[in-house]
GROMACS .gro file of C-alpha atoms in nm:
model
  216
    1MET     CA    1  -1.342   7.985   1.479
    2VAL     CA    2  -1.152   8.305   1.451
    3SER     CA    3  -1.073   8.425   1.883
    4LEU     CA    4  -1.160   8.734   2.000
    5PHE     CA    5  -0.766   8.749   1.985
    6GLU     CA    6  -0.724   8.663   1.675
    7ASN     CA    7  -0.983   8.940   1.479
    8TYR     CA    8  -0.779   9.206   1.731
    9GLU     CA    9  -0.433   9.047   1.541
   10GLN     CA   10  -0.677   9.117   1.209
   11GLN     CA   11  -0.729   9.484   1.333
   12TYR     CA   12  -0.407   9.580   1.453
   13SER     CA   13  -0.205   9.422   1.060
   14ALA     CA   14  -0.472   9.688   0.910
   15LEU     CA   15  -0.372   9.981   1.165
   16THR     CA   16  -0.016   9.921   1.115
   17ALA     CA   17  -0.036   9.881   0.714
   18ASP     CA   18  -0.160  10.185   0.758
   19ILE     CA   19  -0.051  10.392   0.918
   20THR     CA   20   0.301  10.222   0.742
   21ALA     CA   21   0.172  10.360   0.449
   22GLN     CA   22   0.077  10.719   0.527
   23ILE     CA   23   0.398  10.777   0.693
   24GLY     CA   24   0.543  10.778   0.374
   25HIS     CA   25   0.263  10.969   0.258
   26LEU     CA   26   0.353  11.265   0.478
   27SER     CA   27   0.711  11.246   0.397
   28ALA     CA   28   0.669  11.360   0.040
   29SER     CA   29   0.307  11.580   0.137
   30ALA     CA   30   0.307  11.939   0.078
   31SER     CA   31   0.195  12.133   0.346
   32LYS     CA   32  -0.175  12.137   0.345
   33ASP     CA   33  -0.203  11.842   0.395
   34ARG     CA   34   0.009  11.718   0.657
   35ARG     CA   35  -0.192  11.864   0.899
   36GLN     CA   36  -0.453  11.589   0.791
   37LEU     CA   37  -0.236  11.298   0.742
   38ILE     CA   38  -0.051  11.402   1.084
   39SER     CA   39  -0.393  11.335   1.313
   40ASN     CA   40  -0.483  11.059   1.102
   41ILE     CA   41  -0.162  10.942   1.145
   42GLU     CA   42  -0.214  10.999   1.586
   43LYS     CA   43  -0.529  10.854   1.568
   44HIS     CA   44  -0.457  10.531   1.396
   45VAL     CA   45  -0.187  10.499   1.682
   46GLU     CA   46  -0.413  10.546   1.956
   47GLU     CA   47  -0.658  10.279   1.756
   48ALA     CA   48  -0.431  10.054   1.822
   49GLN     CA   49  -0.210  10.142   2.123
   50GLU     CA   50  -0.603  10.065   2.245
   51LEU     CA   51  -0.596   9.688   2.058
   52LEU     CA   52  -0.270   9.593   2.205
   53GLU     CA   53  -0.403   9.688   2.550
   54GLN     CA   54  -0.769   9.452   2.512
   55MET     CA   55  -0.544   9.205   2.332
   56ASP     CA   56  -0.376   9.213   2.621
   57LEU     CA   57  -0.643   9.159   2.863
   58GLU     CA   58  -0.767   8.897   2.611
   59VAL     CA   59  -0.420   8.712   2.644
   60ARG     CA   60  -0.530   8.659   3.009
   61GLU     CA   61  -0.787   8.439   2.933
   62VAL     CA   62  -0.630   8.206   2.699
   63GLU     CA   63  -0.549   7.905   2.744
   64PRO     CA   64  -0.225   7.791   2.957
   65SER     CA   65  -0.160   7.634   2.625
   66LYS     CA   66  -0.115   7.839   2.399
   67LYS     CA   67  -0.113   8.184   2.607
   68GLN     CA   68   0.301   8.184   2.582
   69ARG     CA   69   0.295   8.240   2.212
   70CYS     CA   70   0.033   8.437   2.199
   71ARG     CA   71   0.241   8.710   2.485
   72THR     CA   72   0.554   8.650   2.256
   73LYS     CA   73   0.280   8.787   1.910
   74LEU     CA   74   0.238   9.066   2.166
   75GLU     CA   75   0.568   9.168   2.268
   76CYS     CA   76   0.623   9.137   1.912
   77TYR     CA   77   0.334   9.395   1.764
   78ARG     CA   78   0.407   9.652   2.067
   79ALA     CA   79   0.860   9.684   1.895
   80GLU     CA   80   0.624   9.717   1.579
   81LEU     CA   81   0.444   9.997   1.645
   82LYS     CA   82   0.714  10.178   1.871
   83ARG     CA   83   0.876  10.126   1.557
   84LEU     CA   84   0.603  10.308   1.428
   85THR     CA   85   0.623  10.587   1.664
   86LEU     CA   86   0.945  10.653   1.607
   87GLU     CA   87   0.919  10.678   1.236
   88TYR     CA   88   0.635  10.840   1.225
   89ILE     CA   89   0.792  11.174   1.449
   90LYS     CA   90   1.092  11.166   1.220
   91ALA     CA   91   0.928  11.181   0.851
   92ARG     CA   92   0.700  11.452   1.083
   93THR     CA   93   1.088  11.661   1.253
   94VAL     CA   94   1.272  11.603   0.813
   95LYS     CA   95   0.964  11.779   0.664
   96GLN     CA   96   0.894  12.018   0.922
   97GLU     CA   97   1.312  12.089   0.945
   98SER     CA   98   1.278  12.155   0.570
   99LEU     CA   99   0.968  12.414   0.589
  100TYR     CA  100   1.183  12.605   0.819
  101ASP     CA  101   1.465  12.630   0.651
  102SER     CA  102   1.254  12.742   0.352
  103ALA     CA  103   1.105  13.022   0.536
  104GLU     CA  104   1.426  13.069   0.742
  105ASP     CA  105   1.197  13.048   1.070
  106ILE     CA  106   1.380  12.793   1.312
  107ASP     CA  107   1.151  12.817   1.594
  108VAL     CA  108   1.090  12.391   1.645
  109ARG     CA  109   1.388  12.213   1.533
  110ILE     CA  110   1.528  11.931   1.735
  111SER     CA  111   1.886  11.880   1.844
  112PHE     CA  112   2.155  11.661   1.644
  113ASP     CA  113   2.187  11.451   1.988
  114GLN     CA  114   1.757  11.435   2.039
  115LYS     CA  115   1.779  11.285   1.663
  116GLN     CA  116   2.100  11.082   1.691
  117LYS     CA  117   1.915  10.936   1.969
  118LEU     CA  118   1.622  10.940   1.855
  119LEU     CA  119   1.756  10.669   1.550
  120ASP     CA  120   1.944  10.486   1.802
  121ASN     CA  121   1.606  10.409   2.016
  122SER     CA  122   1.451  10.280   1.639
  123GLU     CA  123   1.780  10.077   1.624
  124THR     CA  124   1.770   9.884   1.929
  125LEU     CA  125   1.446   9.849   1.874
  126GLU     CA  126   1.455   9.632   1.570
  127ARG     CA  127   1.726   9.432   1.730
  128ALA     CA  128   1.479   9.393   2.061
  129GLY     CA  129   1.162   9.312   1.782
  130ARG     CA  130   1.461   9.053   1.619
  131ARG     CA  131   1.506   8.894   1.922
  132LEU     CA  132   1.143   8.865   1.997
  133ASN     CA  133   1.040   8.650   1.692
  134ASP     CA  134   1.326   8.447   1.709
  135GLY     CA  135   1.163   8.431   2.096
  136TYR     CA  136   0.901   8.391   1.966
  137ARG     CA  137   1.026   8.107   1.687
  138VAL     CA  138   1.199   7.850   1.985
  139VAL     CA  139   0.868   7.916   2.152
  140VAL     CA  140   0.714   7.714   1.877
  141GLU     CA  141   1.021   7.484   1.827
  142THR     CA  142   1.011   7.432   2.179
  143GLU     CA  143   0.634   7.382   2.179
  144GLU     CA  144   0.596   7.169   1.916
  145ILE     CA  145   0.815   6.951   2.079
  146GLY     CA  146   0.651   6.922   2.389
  147ASN     CA  147   0.368   6.843   2.153
  148GLN     CA  148   0.556   6.476   1.978
  149VAL     CA  149   0.617   6.456   2.435
  150LEU     CA  150   0.287   6.450   2.576
  151LYS     CA  151   0.159   6.240   2.255
  152ASN     CA  152   0.448   5.989   2.352
  153LEU     CA  153   0.345   5.958   2.745
  154ALA     CA  154   0.046   5.963   2.610
  155GLU     CA  155   0.078   5.618   2.395
  156GLN     CA  156   0.372   5.467   2.620
  157ARG     CA  157   0.086   5.541   2.894
  158GLU     CA  158  -0.161   5.319   2.671
  159THR     CA  159   0.038   5.039   2.613
  160ILE     CA  160   0.127   5.044   3.016
  161GLN     CA  161  -0.241   5.009   3.022
  162ARG     CA  162  -0.234   4.691   2.796
  163SER     CA  163  -0.019   4.494   2.990
  164ARG     CA  164  -0.196   4.624   3.322
  165ASN     CA  165  -0.474   4.474   3.164
  166ARG     CA  166  -0.312   4.167   3.039
  167LEU     CA  167  -0.178   4.076   3.409
  168ARG     CA  168  -0.475   4.135   3.557
  169ASP     CA  169  -0.589   3.819   3.333
  170THR     CA  170  -0.354   3.618   3.388
  171ASP     CA  171  -0.408   3.668   3.753
  172GLN     CA  172  -0.754   3.565   3.696
  173GLU     CA  173  -0.649   3.316   3.553
  174LEU     CA  174  -0.405   3.192   3.763
  175SER     CA  175  -0.658   3.213   4.072
  176THR     CA  176  -0.926   3.016   3.853
  177SER     CA  177  -0.616   2.759   3.837
  178SER     CA  178  -0.521   2.752   4.202
  179ARG     CA  179  -0.854   2.654   4.273
  180ILE     CA  180  -0.925   2.435   4.047
  181LEU     CA  181  -0.563   2.250   4.167
  182ASN     CA  182  -0.724   2.276   4.525
  183SER     CA  183  -1.014   2.147   4.435
  184MET     CA  184  -0.817   1.832   4.227
  185LEU     CA  185  -0.595   1.760   4.559
  186MET     CA  186  -0.868   1.795   4.877
  187ARG     CA  187  -1.042   1.512   4.609
  188ALA     CA  188  -0.747   1.362   4.571
  189MET     CA  189  -0.732   1.305   4.958
  190GLN     CA  190  -1.048   1.264   5.024
  191GLN     CA  191  -0.990   0.971   4.841
  192LYS     CA  192  -0.661   0.832   4.947
  193VAL     CA  193  -0.855   0.809   5.318
  194ILE     CA  194  -1.130   0.607   5.199
  195LEU     CA  195  -0.893   0.432   5.046
  196TYR     CA  196  -0.700   0.386   5.352
  197LEU     CA  197  -1.061   0.320   5.545
  198VAL     CA  198  -1.108   0.020   5.318
  199ALA     CA  199  -0.792  -0.166   5.349
  200ALA     CA  200  -0.897  -0.115   5.791
  201CYS     CA  201  -1.212  -0.188   5.729
  202PHE     CA  202  -1.048  -0.512   5.504
  203LEU     CA  203  -0.733  -0.591   5.712
  204MET     CA  204  -1.001  -0.607   6.043
  205PHE     CA  205  -1.161  -0.825   5.860
  206ILE     CA  206  -0.900  -1.126   5.754
  207CYS     CA  207  -0.794  -1.102   6.080
  208PHE     CA  208  -1.165  -1.095   6.313
  209GLY     CA  209  -1.153  -1.420   6.081
  210LEU     CA  210  -0.841  -1.592   6.144
  211TYR     CA  211  -0.893  -1.533   6.511
  212LEU     CA  212  -1.222  -1.672   6.471
  213SER     CA  213  -1.121  -2.005   6.345
  214PHE     CA  214  -0.786  -2.035   6.635
  215LYS     CA  215  -1.067  -2.033   6.849
  216SER     CA  216  -1.247  -2.313   6.684
   0.00000   0.00000   0.00000
């Protein structure tokens, strides 16, 4: 069953793919098509941002074992959307400059420093995206190791439980054996007491017989 977060992921992937394709068209489009492309791209970017906000809310409801993985994915998606936004700004600016130059109208032109800053920011975001991907892989590997450790602990717990049950059974058997031995000892002591009494009575009888024979 697909979770709500995964559903948002699918919608986001479709939106970013559409944005990427339209940015490519924007770089090669004629002036009459640019306005519609720009409108579509900006609309899709807004929808992608809303999806990221929904995903952020959904992450809070995810079970703890999957929460870190979802957060890492969400950070990657944010970095990707920033990168696409910068690519869109760059494509729109470059095309506008060529139109302004051809029309000799340079009322709005981004300076070289501003463009260089945008490129530097784009590279920074790409590096951040790569670090996030590396972090995501580490999280996945750590989760796998954690699952294996939990599995081993569960197996050890079962082994300890079985050993405890065997010890409990052994203790019960020892208790039963102890009761049997105590009972046997009591019987032996009773038999010894009876034997001593019989022997005493026999000696008394002998002594009494001897006494009567001496008296007569």
